[in-house]
Each structure stands twice: as C-alpha cells, then as structure tokens.
Amino acid sequence: GAVVSQHPSRVICKSGTSVKIECRSLDFQATTMFWYRQFPKQSLMLMATSNEGSKATYEQGVEKDKFLINHASLTLSTLTVTSAHPEDSSFYICSARVAVNSYNEQFFGPGTRLTVL
Amino acid sequence: EDQVTQSPEALRLQEGESSSLNCSYTVSGLRGLFWYRQDPGKGPEFLFTLYSAGEEKEKERLKATLTKKESFLHITAPKPEDSATYLCAVQALGQAGTALIFGKGTTLSVSS
C-alpha cells in the first residue's frame, strides 16, 4: 500500500526557534500533499494544501508566513514552523494524495509531535 | 457549510459485542466518504472509501455503509486490538484541491 513517512516523529524546541518537519511519500508520487494539525481529543484540521512546484494554499486563519510549506518534488513536502511559540505545540500530520487514483484517496504519515517550551 | 458529525463520542464494548459507529454529514455534493483508524500518537490509517449511496465495503470485522446523509461503520465481534479512534471524513465536489473534512472521531474501547 501507499506509505507516507514523517521526520522527526517528536521534536522539542525553545520558544522563538524554527522547526522543519519533512513528509515523504515512499512508494508513490504525490502531486498533492496536505498538512493537518490535531490538538488533543480534537479532529484533524487542515492547515494547507501543497502542490508540487507551486505555492501552497492555506486555510483561513493559518498564517502562511509562520507555517512555511515547500513541495519541491513529487515525494517530499516540508513544513517549517517559524518563530515557534508554546501555542504552536500540537500534533502535525501530513497526507499525500495518490496521483494515479482519480478518486483522490489520501494516505497519512505517522505524525510529528511538536512541543514548544 | 460542509460538516461531519460522528457519534457516539466514545464507545465501550466487550469482546464479541457487535455495534455500529455513525457518521452524519452535510455537504454540497459528496465526492467521497472516508473512514480511518487512528491509534494514540499515530497518523490515521486508511480503511475505506465510499462514493455513492448504497455502497458497502468490508475488511475483516469492519463493514462500512453509506446513505445520502450518513455512513455507518459496523464492527462485528470486536477484539481488544480493534480499540482505536475511528475517524470519518468527507470530500466535497467542487472544492479546490481535494481537502478532507473530518469529524471528531469515535473512540472505541474493547475489553476482553
């Protein structure tokens, strides 16, 4: 099946620093990747949609200058949380759309737990 | 506004006690309805996609069904390893990109 990996799985950083999270599709090419955020006992909230080679589309209320997304290749998208603050602590999950499937099934990565001190 | 509501929020079952999880949705036009399983601290694991009313899909002890307003995830004779949070999501027609709208999930606990 389609496998999506994320790195790192956990990161702890100081307030004001930047953190980069990688999302890779391991056995397929993903023209579109998505970044979600999930708070404890809450549902997944879409942050942005990332298309290979173009600028990401951000959801309302998500600061594009704070959450930088780069989708440089068909197998890699990165999310950089700039000048992180404690309120950015959350579980960040990426997903990738299977390019050959016209019904757009999405497969998720294992998530990255970000803790900002 | 497109919306997904899952019930119950939490469900406790004894091993072997069959039950159903509900996912009600309102969407301008349904492109697809998805079921995922999520274990604590992990990303969602894909289970099923349903595209049209009347469609059913099965996988081991799980069976997903779809009507025009809701979907059910039936769990037959559950085992403790079925304990997880089950997420329902819809994809609407006409949306830019292919974003999924998620419900809050049903947390299932199966005890032996």
PDB file of N, CA, C and O in Angstrom, chain B residues 77-102:
ATOM      1  N   ALA B  77     -18.215  -8.686  16.229  1.00  0.00           N
ATOM      2  CA  ALA B  77     -17.392  -9.465  17.162  1.00  0.00           C
ATOM      3  C   ALA B  77     -16.038  -8.826  17.383  1.00  0.00           C
ATOM      4  O   ALA B  77     -14.991  -9.412  17.073  1.00  0.00           O
ATOM      5  N   PRO B  78     -16.016  -7.595  17.904  1.00  0.00           N
ATOM      6  CA  PRO B  78     -14.739  -6.890  18.046  1.00  0.00           C
ATOM      7  C   PRO B  78     -13.786  -7.569  19.015  1.00  0.00           C
ATOM      8  O   PRO B  78     -14.201  -8.283  19.929  1.00  0.00           O
ATOM      9  N   LYS B  79     -12.503  -7.305  18.781  1.00  0.00           N
ATOM     10  CA  LYS B  79     -11.444  -7.804  19.648  1.00  0.00           C
ATOM     11  C   LYS B  79     -10.728  -6.604  20.278  1.00  0.00           C
ATOM     12  O   LYS B  79     -10.825  -5.485  19.763  1.00  0.00           O
ATOM     13  N   PRO B  80     -10.003  -6.834  21.364  1.00  0.00           N
ATOM     14  CA  PRO B  80      -9.301  -5.707  22.002  1.00  0.00           C
ATOM     15  C   PRO B  80      -8.411  -4.914  21.052  1.00  0.00           C
ATOM     16  O   PRO B  80      -8.274  -3.696  21.194  1.00  0.00           O
ATOM     17  N   GLU B  81      -7.832  -5.585  20.057  1.00  0.00           N
ATOM     18  CA  GLU B  81      -6.965  -4.873  19.107  1.00  0.00           C
ATOM     19  C   GLU B  81      -7.732  -3.932  18.181  1.00  0.00           C
ATOM     20  O   GLU B  81      -7.107  -3.155  17.437  1.00  0.00           O
ATOM     21  N   ASP B  82      -9.035  -3.985  18.226  1.00  0.00           N
ATOM     22  CA  ASP B  82      -9.837  -3.026  17.451  1.00  0.00           C
ATOM     23  C   ASP B  82      -9.987  -1.694  18.183  1.00  0.00           C
ATOM     24  O   ASP B  82     -10.543  -0.732  17.637  1.00  0.00           O
ATOM     25  N   SER B  83      -9.509  -1.630  19.407  1.00  0.00           N
ATOM     26  CA  SER B  83      -9.586  -0.383  20.179  1.00  0.00           C
ATOM     27  C   SER B  83      -8.762   0.703  19.491  1.00  0.00           C
ATOM     28  O   SER B  83      -7.589   0.515  19.200  1.00  0.00           O
ATOM     29  N   ALA B  84      -9.400   1.822  19.208  1.00  0.00           N
ATOM     30  CA  ALA B  84      -8.758   2.933  18.499  1.00  0.00           C
ATOM     31  C   ALA B  84      -9.792   4.039  18.346  1.00  0.00           C
ATOM     32  O   ALA B  84     -10.950   3.882  18.736  1.00  0.00           O
ATOM     33  N   THR B  85      -9.370   5.143  17.781  1.00  0.00           N
ATOM     34  CA  THR B  85     -10.313   6.199  17.396  1.00  0.00           C
ATOM     35  C   THR B  85     -10.605   6.049  15.914  1.00  0.00           C
ATOM     36  O   THR B  85      -9.686   5.932  15.101  1.00  0.00           O
ATOM     37  N   TYR B  86     -11.868   6.027  15.570  1.00  0.00           N
ATOM     38  CA  TYR B  86     -12.284   5.867  14.177  1.00  0.00           C
ATOM     39  C   TYR B  86     -12.767   7.225  13.665  1.00  0.00           C
ATOM     40  O   TYR B  86     -13.666   7.838  14.236  1.00  0.00           O
ATOM     41  N   LEU B  87     -12.128   7.662  12.599  1.00  0.00           N
ATOM     42  CA  LEU B  87     -12.409   8.972  12.022  1.00  0.00           C
ATOM     43  C   LEU B  87     -13.161   8.829  10.707  1.00  0.00           C
ATOM     44  O   LEU B  87     -12.839   7.961   9.895  1.00  0.00           O
ATOM     45  N   CYS B  88     -14.116   9.696  10.530  1.00  0.00           N
ATOM     46  CA  CYS B  88     -14.876   9.772   9.282  1.00  0.00           C
ATOM     47  C   CYS B  88     -14.542  11.106   8.628  1.00  0.00           C
ATOM     48  O   CYS B  88     -14.397  12.131   9.326  1.00  0.00           O
ATOM     49  N   ALA B  89     -14.412  11.117   7.331  1.00  0.00           N
ATOM     50  CA  ALA B  89     -14.112  12.359   6.616  1.00  0.00           C
ATOM     51  C   ALA B  89     -14.846  12.361   5.288  1.00  0.00           C
ATOM     52  O   ALA B  89     -15.086  11.308   4.697  1.00  0.00           O
ATOM     53  N   VAL B  90     -15.197  13.554   4.829  1.00  0.00           N
ATOM     54  CA  VAL B  90     -15.844  13.669   3.528  1.00  0.00           C
ATOM     55  C   VAL B  90     -15.026  14.578   2.632  1.00  0.00           C
ATOM     56  O   VAL B  90     -14.292  15.450   3.081  1.00  0.00           O
ATOM     57  N   GLN B  91     -15.190  14.339   1.377  1.00  0.00           N
ATOM     58  CA  GLN B  91     -14.559  15.168   0.350  1.00  0.00           C
ATOM     59  C   GLN B  91     -15.703  15.678  -0.518  1.00  0.00           C
ATOM     60  O   GLN B  91     -16.502  14.887  -1.034  1.00  0.00           O
ATOM     61  N   ALA B  92     -15.786  16.998  -0.650  1.00  0.00           N
ATOM     62  CA  ALA B  92     -16.903  17.593  -1.361  1.00  0.00           C
ATOM     63  C   ALA B  92     -16.566  17.819  -2.826  1.00  0.00           C
ATOM     64  O   ALA B  92     -15.413  18.047  -3.193  1.00  0.00           O
ATOM     65  N   LEU B  93     -17.598  17.800  -3.638  1.00  0.00           N
ATOM     66  CA  LEU B  93     -17.432  18.118  -5.042  1.00  0.00           C
ATOM     67  C   LEU B  93     -17.127  19.602  -5.194  1.00  0.00           C
ATOM     68  O   LEU B  93     -17.606  20.424  -4.413  1.00  0.00           O
ATOM     69  N   GLY B  94     -16.335  19.904  -6.168  1.00  0.00           N
ATOM     70  CA  GLY B  94     -16.135  21.310  -6.493  1.00  0.00           C
ATOM     71  C   GLY B  94     -15.157  22.034  -5.614  1.00  0.00           C
ATOM     72  O   GLY B  94     -14.938  23.220  -5.782  1.00  0.00           O
ATOM     73  N   GLN B  95     -14.558  21.343  -4.642  1.00  0.00           N
ATOM     74  CA  GLN B  95     -13.600  22.034  -3.781  1.00  0.00           C
ATOM     75  C   GLN B  95     -12.278  22.174  -4.502  1.00  0.00           C
ATOM     76  O   GLN B  95     -11.845  21.275  -5.199  1.00  0.00           O
ATOM     77  N   ALA B  96     -11.660  23.299  -4.297  1.00  0.00           N
ATOM     78  CA  ALA B  96     -10.313  23.467  -4.814  1.00  0.00           C
ATOM     79  C   ALA B  96      -9.407  22.471  -4.112  1.00  0.00           C
ATOM     80  O   ALA B  96      -9.445  22.335  -2.909  1.00  0.00           O
ATOM     81  N   GLY B  97      -8.654  21.740  -4.848  1.00  0.00           N
ATOM     82  CA  GLY B  97      -7.839  20.692  -4.237  1.00  0.00           C
ATOM     83  C   GLY B  97      -8.735  19.539  -3.831  1.00  0.00           C
ATOM     84  O   GLY B  97      -9.861  19.409  -4.284  1.00  0.00           O
ATOM     85  N   THR B  98      -8.257  18.735  -2.935  1.00  0.00           N
ATOM     86  CA  THR B  98      -9.011  17.562  -2.529  1.00  0.00           C
ATOM     87  C   THR B  98      -9.005  17.439  -1.023  1.00  0.00           C
ATOM     88  O   THR B  98      -8.749  16.385  -0.478  1.00  0.00           O
ATOM     89  N   ALA B  99      -9.286  18.510  -0.340  1.00  0.00           N
ATOM     90  CA  ALA B  99      -9.226  18.526   1.112  1.00  0.00           C
ATOM     91  C   ALA B  99     -10.299  17.640   1.716  1.00  0.00           C
ATOM     92  O   ALA B  99     -11.404  17.512   1.192  1.00  0.00           O
ATOM     93  N   LEU B 100      -9.990  17.018   2.836  1.00  0.00           N
ATOM     94  CA  LEU B 100     -10.936  16.208   3.581  1.00  0.00           C
ATOM     95  C   LEU B 100     -11.456  17.005   4.771  1.00  0.00           C
ATOM     96  O   LEU B 100     -10.715  17.741   5.412  1.00  0.00           O
ATOM     97  N   ILE B 101     -12.732  16.844   5.059  1.00  0.00           N
ATOM     98  CA  ILE B 101     -13.345  17.449   6.242  1.00  0.00           C
ATOM     99  C   ILE B 101     -13.599  16.329   7.219  1.00  0.00           C
ATOM    100  O   ILE B 101     -14.371  15.397   6.930  1.00  0.00           O
ATOM    101  N   PHE B 102     -12.978  16.417   8.379  1.00  0.00           N
ATOM    102  CA  PHE B 102     -13.032  15.346   9.352  1.00  0.00           C
ATOM    103  C   PHE B 102     -14.070  15.585  10.441  1.00  0.00           C
ATOM    104  O   PHE B 102     -14.316  16.724  10.849  1.00  0.00           O
TER     105      PHE B 102
END
